[in-house]
CSV table of C-alpha atoms in Angstrom, one decimal:
chain,number,residue,atom,x,y,z
A,709,UNK,CA,-22.6,10.7,12.4
A,710,UNK,CA,-23.4,14.0,10.8
A,711,UNK,CA,-21.2,15.5,8.1
A,712,UNK,CA,-22.9,18.8,7.4
A,713,UNK,CA,-25.1,19.6,4.5
A,714,UNK,CA,-24.9,19.9,0.7
A,715,UNK,CA,-25.2,23.7,1.1
A,716,UNK,CA,-21.8,23.6,2.9
A,717,UNK,CA,-20.3,22.8,-0.5
A,718,UNK,CA,-22.7,24.1,-3.1
A,719,UNK,CA,-25.1,27.1,-3.4
A,720,UNK,CA,-26.8,25.5,-6.4
A,721,UNK,CA,-26.4,23.6,-9.6
A,722,UNK,CA,-27.8,23.3,-13.1
A,723,UNK,CA,-27.8,20.1,-15.0
A,724,UNK,CA,-28.5,18.9,-18.5
A,725,UNK,CA,-27.5,16.4,-21.2
A,726,UNK,CA,-24.9,17.6,-23.6
A,727,UNK,CA,-26.0,18.2,-27.1
A,728,UNK,CA,-23.9,17.2,-30.1
A,729,UNK,CA,-23.2,20.8,-30.8
A,730,UNK,CA,-21.9,21.4,-27.3
A,731,UNK,CA,-19.9,18.2,-27.0
A,732,UNK,CA,-18.4,17.7,-30.5
A,733,UNK,CA,-15.7,20.3,-31.0
A,734,UNK,CA,-15.1,18.9,-34.5
A,735,UNK,CA,-18.7,19.9,-35.5
A,736,UNK,CA,-18.8,23.3,-33.8
A,737,UNK,CA,-16.6,26.0,-32.3
A,738,UNK,CA,-19.5,27.3,-30.2
A,739,UNK,CA,-17.9,26.7,-26.8
A,740,UNK,CA,-20.8,28.2,-25.0
A,741,UNK,CA,-24.2,27.5,-23.4
A,742,UNK,CA,-27.2,29.6,-23.9
A,743,UNK,CA,-28.1,31.6,-20.8
A,744,UNK,CA,-31.4,30.1,-19.9
A,745,UNK,CA,-33.5,31.3,-16.9
A,746,UNK,CA,-32.0,28.3,-14.9
A,747,UNK,CA,-28.4,29.5,-15.6
A,748,UNK,CA,-29.5,33.0,-14.6
A,749,UNK,CA,-30.7,31.7,-11.3
A,750,UNK,CA,-27.4,30.0,-10.7
A,751,UNK,CA,-25.0,32.8,-11.9
A,752,UNK,CA,-27.0,36.0,-11.5
A,753,UNK,CA,-27.3,39.0,-13.7
A,754,UNK,CA,-23.8,40.4,-13.3
A,755,UNK,CA,-21.1,39.8,-15.9
A,756,UNK,CA,-18.3,37.3,-15.0
A,757,UNK,CA,-15.1,37.8,-16.8
A,758,UNK,CA,-12.7,34.9,-17.3
A,759,UNK,CA,-13.3,33.3,-14.0
A,760,UNK,CA,-11.2,30.2,-13.3
A,761,UNK,CA,-13.3,27.1,-13.3
A,762,UNK,CA,-12.7,23.4,-12.5
A,763,UNK,CA,-13.7,20.9,-15.2
A,764,UNK,CA,-14.0,17.2,-14.2
A,765,UNK,CA,-14.7,14.2,-16.3
A,766,UNK,CA,-15.7,11.1,-14.4
A,767,UNK,CA,-14.8,8.4,-16.9
A,768,UNK,CA,-14.4,5.4,-14.6
A,769,UNK,CA,-11.8,3.8,-12.4
A,770,UNK,CA,-8.5,5.6,-12.7
A,771,UNK,CA,-9.8,7.3,-15.9
A,772,UNK,CA,-11.0,10.6,-14.5
A,773,UNK,CA,-9.7,13.9,-16.0
A,774,UNK,CA,-9.5,17.2,-14.2
A,775,UNK,CA,-8.5,20.5,-15.9
A,776,UNK,CA,-8.8,24.2,-15.2
A,777,UNK,CA,-10.0,26.7,-17.7
A,778,UNK,CA,-11.6,30.2,-17.6
A,779,UNK,CA,-15.3,30.8,-18.2
A,780,UNK,CA,-17.1,34.0,-19.1
A,781,UNK,CA,-20.7,34.8,-18.3
A,782,UNK,CA,-21.9,37.7,-20.4
A,783,UNK,CA,-24.9,39.4,-22.1
A,784,UNK,CA,-24.4,39.3,-25.8
A,785,UNK,CA,-27.0,42.1,-26.1
A,786,UNK,CA,-26.0,44.2,-23.1
A,787,UNK,CA,-26.4,47.5,-25.2
A,788,UNK,CA,-29.8,46.6,-26.4
A,789,UNK,CA,-32.5,48.7,-24.7
A,790,UNK,CA,-35.0,45.9,-24.1
A,791,UNK,CA,-33.4,42.6,-24.8
A,792,UNK,CA,-30.8,40.5,-23.2
A,793,UNK,CA,-29.1,37.3,-24.4
A,794,UNK,CA,-26.9,35.7,-21.7
A,795,UNK,CA,-24.3,33.1,-22.7
A,796,UNK,CA,-21.8,31.1,-20.7
A,797,UNK,CA,-18.5,30.8,-22.7
A,798,UNK,CA,-16.0,28.1,-21.8
A,799,UNK,CA,-12.5,27.6,-23.1
A,800,UNK,CA,-11.7,24.3,-24.7
A,801,UNK,CA,-9.9,22.0,-22.3
A,802,UNK,CA,-9.0,18.3,-21.6
A,803,UNK,CA,-12.5,17.5,-20.3
A,804,UNK,CA,-14.5,19.1,-23.2
A,805,UNK,CA,-12.3,17.2,-25.6
A,806,UNK,CA,-13.6,13.8,-24.3
A,807,UNK,CA,-17.2,14.7,-23.5
A,808,UNK,CA,-19.8,13.2,-25.7
A,809,UNK,CA,-23.4,14.0,-26.7
A,810,UNK,CA,-25.8,12.6,-24.1
A,811,UNK,CA,-23.3,12.8,-21.2
A,812,UNK,CA,-24.6,14.3,-18.0
A,813,UNK,CA,-23.3,17.9,-17.3
A,814,UNK,CA,-23.6,19.5,-13.9
A,815,UNK,CA,-22.5,23.1,-13.5
A,816,UNK,CA,-22.1,23.7,-9.8
A,817,UNK,CA,-21.5,27.0,-7.9
A,818,UNK,CA,-19.7,26.7,-4.6
A,819,UNK,CA,-20.0,29.1,-1.6
A,820,UNK,CA,-16.6,30.6,-2.6
A,821,UNK,CA,-18.2,31.4,-6.1
A,822,UNK,CA,-15.9,28.8,-7.7
A,823,UNK,CA,-17.6,27.0,-10.6
A,824,UNK,CA,-17.3,23.3,-11.3
A,825,UNK,CA,-18.2,21.6,-14.6
A,826,UNK,CA,-18.8,17.9,-13.9
A,827,UNK,CA,-19.3,15.5,-16.8
A,828,UNK,CA,-20.3,11.9,-16.4
A,829,UNK,CA,-20.8,9.4,-19.3
A,830,UNK,CA,-24.4,8.5,-20.0
A,831,UNK,CA,-25.7,5.4,-18.3
A,832,UNK,CA,-22.6,5.0,-16.2
A,833,UNK,CA,-22.4,4.3,-12.5
A,834,UNK,CA,-20.7,7.6,-11.9
A,835,UNK,CA,-23.6,9.4,-13.6
A,836,UNK,CA,-26.0,7.6,-11.3
A,837,UNK,CA,-24.0,8.6,-8.3
A,838,UNK,CA,-23.8,12.3,-9.3
A,839,UNK,CA,-27.5,12.4,-10.1
A,840,UNK,CA,-28.4,10.9,-6.7
A,841,UNK,CA,-26.1,13.3,-4.9
A,842,UNK,CA,-27.8,16.4,-6.4
A,843,UNK,CA,-31.3,14.9,-6.4
A,844,UNK,CA,-31.7,14.7,-10.2
A,845,UNK,CA,-34.0,12.2,-11.9
A,846,UNK,CA,-33.5,10.5,-15.2
A,847,UNK,CA,-35.7,12.9,-17.2
A,848,UNK,CA,-33.0,15.4,-18.0
A,849,UNK,CA,-32.9,16.7,-21.6
A,850,UNK,CA,-31.0,19.3,-23.6
A,851,UNK,CA,-32.3,22.1,-21.4
A,852,UNK,CA,-30.8,23.1,-18.0
A,853,UNK,CA,-32.6,22.2,-14.8
A,854,UNK,CA,-31.9,24.2,-11.6
A,855,UNK,CA,-31.5,22.8,-8.1
A,856,UNK,CA,-30.8,25.1,-5.1
A,857,UNK,CA,-29.6,23.9,-1.7
A,858,UNK,CA,-30.7,26.7,0.5
A,859,UNK,CA,-33.5,26.3,3.1
A,860,UNK,CA,-35.9,23.5,2.3
A,861,UNK,CA,-33.8,22.5,-0.7
A,862,UNK,CA,-30.8,21.6,1.4
A,863,UNK,CA,-29.8,17.9,2.1
A,864,UNK,CA,-27.9,16.4,5.0
A,865,UNK,CA,-24.7,14.5,4.1
A,866,UNK,CA,-23.8,11.0,5.2
A,867,UNK,CA,-21.2,8.3,4.5
A,868,UNK,CA,-22.6,7.7,1.0
A,869,UNK,CA,-22.7,11.3,0.1
A,870,UNK,CA,-19.1,11.8,1.2
A,871,UNK,CA,-18.1,8.9,-1.1
A,872,UNK,CA,-19.6,10.7,-4.1
A,873,UNK,CA,-18.1,14.1,-3.1
A,874,UNK,CA,-14.7,12.5,-3.0
A,875,UNK,CA,-15.2,11.3,-6.6
A,876,UNK,CA,-15.3,15.0,-7.6
A,877,UNK,CA,-12.3,16.0,-5.5
A,878,UNK,CA,-14.1,17.5,-2.5
A,879,UNK,CA,-12.9,16.4,0.9
A,880,UNK,CA,-15.9,16.2,3.3
A,881,UNK,CA,-15.7,17.7,6.7
A,882,UNK,CA,-14.7,15.5,9.6
A,883,UNK,CA,-17.4,15.1,12.3
A,884,UNK,CA,-16.9,15.0,16.0
A,885,UNK,CA,-13.2,15.8,15.7
A,886,UNK,CA,-12.5,16.1,19.4
A,887,UNK,CA,-14.1,12.7,20.2
A,888,UNK,CA,-12.2,11.1,17.3
A,889,UNK,CA,-8.9,12.7,18.4
A,890,UNK,CA,-9.3,11.3,21.9
A,891,UNK,CA,-9.9,7.8,20.5
A,892,UNK,CA,-7.0,7.7,18.0
A,893,UNK,CA,-4.5,9.6,20.2
A,894,UNK,CA,-3.1,6.4,21.6
A,895,UNK,CA,-1.6,5.5,18.2
A,896,UNK,CA,0.6,8.5,17.8
A,897,UNK,CA,1.9,8.7,14.3
A,898,UNK,CA,1.4,5.0,13.4
A,899,UNK,CA,-1.5,3.2,11.8
A,900,UNK,CA,-2.6,0.1,13.7
A,901,UNK,CA,-3.5,-3.1,11.9
A,902,UNK,CA,-6.9,-3.1,10.2
A,903,UNK,CA,-8.3,-5.7,12.7
A,904,UNK,CA,-7.3,-3.5,15.6
A,905,UNK,CA,-8.9,-0.5,14.0
A,906,UNK,CA,-12.1,-2.3,13.1
A,907,UNK,CA,-12.4,-3.7,16.7
A,908,UNK,CA,-11.8,-0.2,18.0
A,909,UNK,CA,-14.7,1.2,15.9
A,910,UNK,CA,-17.1,-1.4,17.2
A,911,UNK,CA,-16.0,-0.9,20.8
A,912,UNK,CA,-17.0,2.8,20.5
A,913,UNK,CA,-20.4,1.9,19.2
A,914,UNK,CA,-21.8,-0.4,22.0
A,915,UNK,CA,-25.4,0.5,21.1
A,916,UNK,CA,-25.0,-1.1,17.6
A,917,UNK,CA,-26.0,-4.7,17.5
A,918,UNK,CA,-26.3,-6.8,14.2
A,919,UNK,CA,-28.9,-8.9,15.9
A,920,UNK,CA,-31.2,-5.9,15.9
A,921,UNK,CA,-30.5,-4.7,12.3
A,922,UNK,CA,-27.6,-6.3,10.4
A,923,UNK,CA,-27.7,-3.8,7.5
A,924,UNK,CA,-27.6,-0.8,9.8
A,925,UNK,CA,-24.9,-2.2,12.0
A,926,UNK,CA,-22.6,-3.0,9.1
A,927,UNK,CA,-23.0,0.6,7.8
A,928,UNK,CA,-22.5,2.1,11.2
A,929,UNK,CA,-19.3,0.2,11.9
A,930,UNK,CA,-17.7,0.9,8.6
A,931,UNK,CA,-18.7,4.6,8.8
A,932,UNK,CA,-17.2,5.1,12.2
A,933,UNK,CA,-14.0,3.3,11.3
A,934,UNK,CA,-13.7,5.4,8.2
A,935,UNK,CA,-14.0,8.5,10.3
A,936,UNK,CA,-11.4,7.2,12.8
A,937,UNK,CA,-9.0,6.3,10.0
A,938,UNK,CA,-9.4,9.7,8.3
A,939,UNK,CA,-8.8,11.5,11.6
A,940,UNK,CA,-5.6,9.6,12.3
A,941,UNK,CA,-4.5,9.9,8.7
A,942,UNK,CA,-4.9,13.7,9.0
A,943,UNK,CA,-2.5,13.9,11.9
A,944,UNK,CA,0.1,11.5,10.3
A,945,UNK,CA,0.0,13.4,6.9
A,946,UNK,CA,0.2,16.8,8.6
A,947,UNK,CA,3.3,15.7,10.5
A,948,UNK,CA,5.0,14.4,7.4
A,949,UNK,CA,4.2,17.6,5.5
A,950,UNK,CA,5.6,19.7,8.3
A,951,UNK,CA,8.8,17.7,8.1
A,952,UNK,CA,9.0,18.6,4.4
A,953,UNK,CA,10.4,16.8,1.4
A,954,UNK,CA,14.0,17.6,0.9
A,955,UNK,CA,16.9,15.5,-0.5
A,956,UNK,CA,20.4,16.9,-0.4
A,957,UNK,CA,19.0,20.4,0.2
A,958,UNK,CA,16.7,20.4,-2.8
A,959,UNK,CA,13.0,19.6,-3.2
A,960,UNK,CA,12.4,15.8,-3.2
A,961,UNK,CA,9.7,15.6,-5.8
A,962,UNK,CA,9.9,11.8,-6.1
A,963,UNK,CA,9.7,11.5,-2.4
A,964,UNK,CA,6.5,13.6,-2.3
A,965,UNK,CA,4.9,11.7,-5.1
A,966,UNK,CA,5.6,8.4,-3.5
A,967,UNK,CA,4.2,9.6,-0.2
A,968,UNK,CA,1.0,10.9,-1.9
A,969,UNK,CA,0.6,7.6,-3.7
A,970,UNK,CA,1.0,5.6,-0.5
A,971,UNK,CA,-1.8,7.7,1.1
A,972,UNK,CA,-4.2,7.0,-1.7
A,973,UNK,CA,-3.3,3.3,-1.8
A,974,UNK,CA,-3.7,2.9,1.9
A,975,UNK,CA,-7.2,4.5,1.7
A,976,UNK,CA,-8.3,2.0,-0.9
A,977,UNK,CA,-6.9,-1.1,0.7
A,978,UNK,CA,-8.0,-0.3,4.2
A,979,UNK,CA,-11.6,0.1,3.3
A,980,UNK,CA,-11.8,-3.3,1.7
A,981,UNK,CA,-10.2,-5.0,4.7
A,982,UNK,CA,-12.4,-3.1,7.1
A,983,UNK,CA,-15.5,-4.3,5.4
A,984,UNK,CA,-14.3,-7.9,5.6
A,985,UNK,CA,-13.5,-7.5,9.3
A,986,UNK,CA,-16.9,-6.2,10.1
A,987,UNK,CA,-18.7,-8.9,8.1
A,988,UNK,CA,-16.7,-11.5,9.9
A,989,UNK,CA,-17.7,-10.0,13.3
A,990,UNK,CA,-21.3,-9.9,12.2
A,991,UNK,CA,-21.3,-13.5,11.2
A,992,UNK,CA,-19.6,-14.5,14.5
A,993,UNK,CA,-22.1,-12.5,16.6
A,994,UNK,CA,-25.0,-14.1,14.8
A,995,UNK,CA,-23.6,-17.6,15.0
A,996,UNK,CA,-23.3,-18.1,11.3
A,997,UNK,CA,-20.9,-20.9,10.3
A,998,UNK,CA,-18.3,-19.6,7.9
A,999,UNK,CA,-14.7,-19.7,6.7
A,1000,UNK,CA,-12.8,-16.5,5.8
A,1001,UNK,CA,-10.3,-16.6,3.0
A,1002,UNK,CA,-10.4,-20.4,2.6
A,1003,UNK,CA,-8.6,-21.8,-0.5
A,1004,UNK,CA,-10.8,-23.7,-3.0
A,1005,UNK,CA,-9.7,-24.6,-6.5
A,1006,UNK,CA,-6.2,-23.6,-7.6
A,1007,UNK,CA,-5.3,-20.2,-6.0
A,1008,UNK,CA,-8.9,-19.2,-5.6
A,1009,UNK,CA,-9.7,-17.7,-2.1
A,1010,UNK,CA,-13.3,-16.5,-1.7
A,1011,UNK,CA,-13.7,-14.0,1.0
A,1012,UNK,CA,-16.3,-16.1,2.8
A,1013,UNK,CA,-17.4,-19.7,2.4
A,1014,UNK,CA,-20.6,-21.1,4.0
A,1015,UNK,CA,-20.8,-23.3,6.0
A,1016,UNK,CA,-17.1,-23.9,5.8
A,1017,UNK,CA,-14.0,-25.1,4.0
A,1018,UNK,CA,-14.4,-28.7,5.0
A,1019,UNK,CA,-17.9,-28.9,3.6
A,1020,UNK,CA,-16.8,-27.3,0.4
A,1021,UNK,CA,-13.9,-29.8,0.0
A,1022,UNK,CA,-16.2,-32.8,0.6
A,1023,UNK,CA,-17.5,-34.0,-2.8
A,1024,UNK,CA,-20.4,-35.7,-1.0
A,1025,UNK,CA,-21.7,-32.5,0.6
A,1026,UNK,CA,-24.7,-31.1,-1.4
A,1027,UNK,CA,-23.4,-28.2,-3.5
A,1028,UNK,CA,-26.9,-26.6,-3.3
A,1029,UNK,CA,-26.2,-26.0,0.5
A,1030,UNK,CA,-23.0,-24.2,-0.2
A,1031,UNK,CA,-22.7,-20.4,-0.4
A,1032,UNK,CA,-20.0,-17.9,-1.0
A,1033,UNK,CA,-19.8,-14.2,-0.4
A,1034,UNK,CA,-17.3,-11.9,-2.1
A,1035,UNK,CA,-16.7,-8.6,-0.3
A,1036,UNK,CA,-15.6,-5.5,-2.2
A,1037,UNK,CA,-16.2,-2.0,-0.8
A,1038,UNK,CA,-16.3,-0.6,-4.3
A,1039,UNK,CA,-16.7,-2.5,-7.6
A,1040,UNK,CA,-15.9,-0.6,-10.8
A,1041,UNK,CA,-15.3,-3.5,-13.2
A,1042,UNK,CA,-13.7,-5.8,-10.5
A,1043,UNK,CA,-16.9,-7.7,-9.8
A,1044,UNK,CA,-16.0,-10.3,-12.5
A,1045,UNK,CA,-13.2,-11.5,-10.3
A,1046,UNK,CA,-15.7,-13.2,-8.1
A,1047,UNK,CA,-17.1,-15.3,-11.0
A,1048,UNK,CA,-13.9,-17.4,-11.0
A,1049,UNK,CA,-14.1,-18.2,-7.3
A,1050,UNK,CA,-15.6,-21.4,-5.7
A,1051,UNK,CA,-16.5,-23.4,-8.8
A,1052,UNK,CA,-18.8,-25.7,-7.0
A,1053,UNK,CA,-21.2,-22.8,-6.3
A,1054,UNK,CA,-23.2,-21.8,-9.4
A,1055,UNK,CA,-24.9,-18.7,-8.0
A,1056,UNK,CA,-22.5,-16.4,-6.3
A,1057,UNK,CA,-23.1,-13.5,-3.9
A,1058,UNK,CA,-21.1,-10.2,-3.8
A,1059,UNK,CA,-21.4,-7.6,-1.0
A,1060,UNK,CA,-20.5,-4.0,-1.8
A,1061,UNK,CA,-20.9,-0.5,-0.5
A,1062,UNK,CA,-20.9,1.0,-4.0
A,1063,UNK,CA,-23.9,3.3,-4.5
A,1064,UNK,CA,-25.9,3.6,-7.7
A,1065,UNK,CA,-24.2,0.9,-9.9
A,1066,UNK,CA,-25.3,1.3,-13.5
A,1067,UNK,CA,-28.1,-0.9,-14.9
A,1068,UNK,CA,-25.7,-2.1,-17.6
A,1069,UNK,CA,-23.5,-3.5,-14.8
A,1070,UNK,CA,-26.3,-5.1,-12.8
A,1071,UNK,CA,-27.8,-6.6,-15.9
A,1072,UNK,CA,-24.4,-8.2,-16.6
A,1073,UNK,CA,-24.3,-9.6,-13.1
A,1074,UNK,CA,-27.8,-11.1,-13.6
A,1075,UNK,CA,-26.7,-12.8,-16.8
A,1076,UNK,CA,-23.6,-14.2,-15.0
A,1077,UNK,CA,-25.7,-15.6,-12.0
A,1078,UNK,CA,-24.1,-13.1,-9.6
A,1079,UNK,CA,-26.4,-11.7,-6.9
A,1080,UNK,CA,-25.4,-8.3,-5.5
A,1081,UNK,CA,-25.8,-7.8,-1.8
A,1082,UNK,CA,-26.1,-4.1,-0.7
A,1083,UNK,CA,-26.9,-2.8,2.8
A,1084,UNK,CA,-30.5,-1.6,2.9
A,1085,UNK,CA,-29.5,2.0,3.5
A,1086,UNK,CA,-27.9,2.2,0.0
A,1087,UNK,CA,-30.8,0.8,-2.0
A,1088,UNK,CA,-32.2,4.3,-2.5
A,1089,UNK,CA,-29.2,5.1,-4.8
A,1090,UNK,CA,-30.4,2.5,-7.3
A,1091,UNK,CA,-33.4,2.5,-9.7
A,1092,UNK,CA,-36.7,1.0,-8.6
A,1093,UNK,CA,-36.1,-2.0,-10.9
A,1094,UNK,CA,-32.6,-2.6,-9.5
A,1095,UNK,CA,-33.8,-2.2,-5.9
A,1096,UNK,CA,-36.4,-4.9,-6.5
A,1097,UNK,CA,-33.6,-7.3,-7.5
A,1098,UNK,CA,-30.9,-6.3,-4.9
A,1099,UNK,CA,-30.5,-8.4,-1.8
A,1100,UNK,CA,-29.9,-6.7,1.5
A,1101,UNK,CA,-27.6,-8.1,4.2
A,1102,UNK,CA,-30.4,-9.6,6.2
A,1103,UNK,CA,-31.7,-11.4,3.2
A,1104,UNK,CA,-28.4,-13.0,2.5
A,1105,UNK,CA,-28.1,-14.1,6.2
A,1106,UNK,CA,-31.6,-15.6,6.0
A,1107,UNK,CA,-30.6,-17.5,2.9
A,1108,UNK,CA,-27.4,-18.9,4.5
A,1109,UNK,CA,-29.4,-19.8,7.7
A,1110,UNK,CA,-32.0,-21.7,5.6
A,1111,UNK,CA,-29.3,-23.7,3.8
A,1112,UNK,CA,-27.6,-24.5,7.1
A,1113,UNK,CA,-30.9,-25.8,8.6
A,1114,UNK,CA,-31.7,-28.0,5.6
């Protein structure tokens, strides 16, 4: 599916690493960036006076901060006959208060001329994701680097790009709206169960077969289901908003907040269940013996056990022939939960759709004997060293098949 291009959302960006003077308000009241040639390419040579800008700090799961503050782009030597000295002044705000030296800063200009200041902590997963989205490498320093997205500099968007865009509060465009409306129209204003929705997505992609390419099939299924879900969600949310939020003739703020929270929670929970559904279908089609959600020790319930629950419970069954697979659409810090599951299995596997996980996190996984499984199409969001360690879906299936045949 095609979701447009990066140029639909940005005309260009500049990026750098924050210096101590720029980040530490206790050391300096500077509150401005020197107007380098790169900034001039982004903002142009016309004065911008107190334009509202969006500041975003991507600190981690449920830790992001968003604030609005005015910025001014001006020539400090505008009356000098031969010299100019451009500067970008920003008002202190909640994001600049927490930014630190070394953090990644991206100043992005949108087609509407809105400016976004995106800050991600150094060496974090979110930094990797933002750098990948905008085509940045890890050689950034204290000087700005410009990236434009017009013509040959443009990039097409996909399922992974949209995931990162949502991290910075941009709702991607919905592709093939007419086709999706026709498919979800049967549900009216109600969400079906996740199993029904997952099966519906696969039925509408008859050309996709995990026997041809398991990695590509898994991504295609989850991408199409996500598009279906968002389309149905749009209709349901629109109907609820049209009905309004009133209680006893006054604005029902609590009702609105509860509804908004339910929308966000549904998005998070449905993605994880959808991924499990498609993994289960893939295993079934390929004839891989497995048990989904089988109980092991205590209250532990690994997402998938191989070859099954009976073999795991049999103390005489060779533990080296057992496998487990945790499934989490996104990780953040939740990957450690898998370590406590299926105690008989020393080396555990975890499947995720999270792009660009930090090297700090993957090194922790290696030290804890956890092997990350990532669909091949997402490997490009990781560093070369990480990609050499990652296992793709086909690789995991081959491992399970070899153990089953032993």
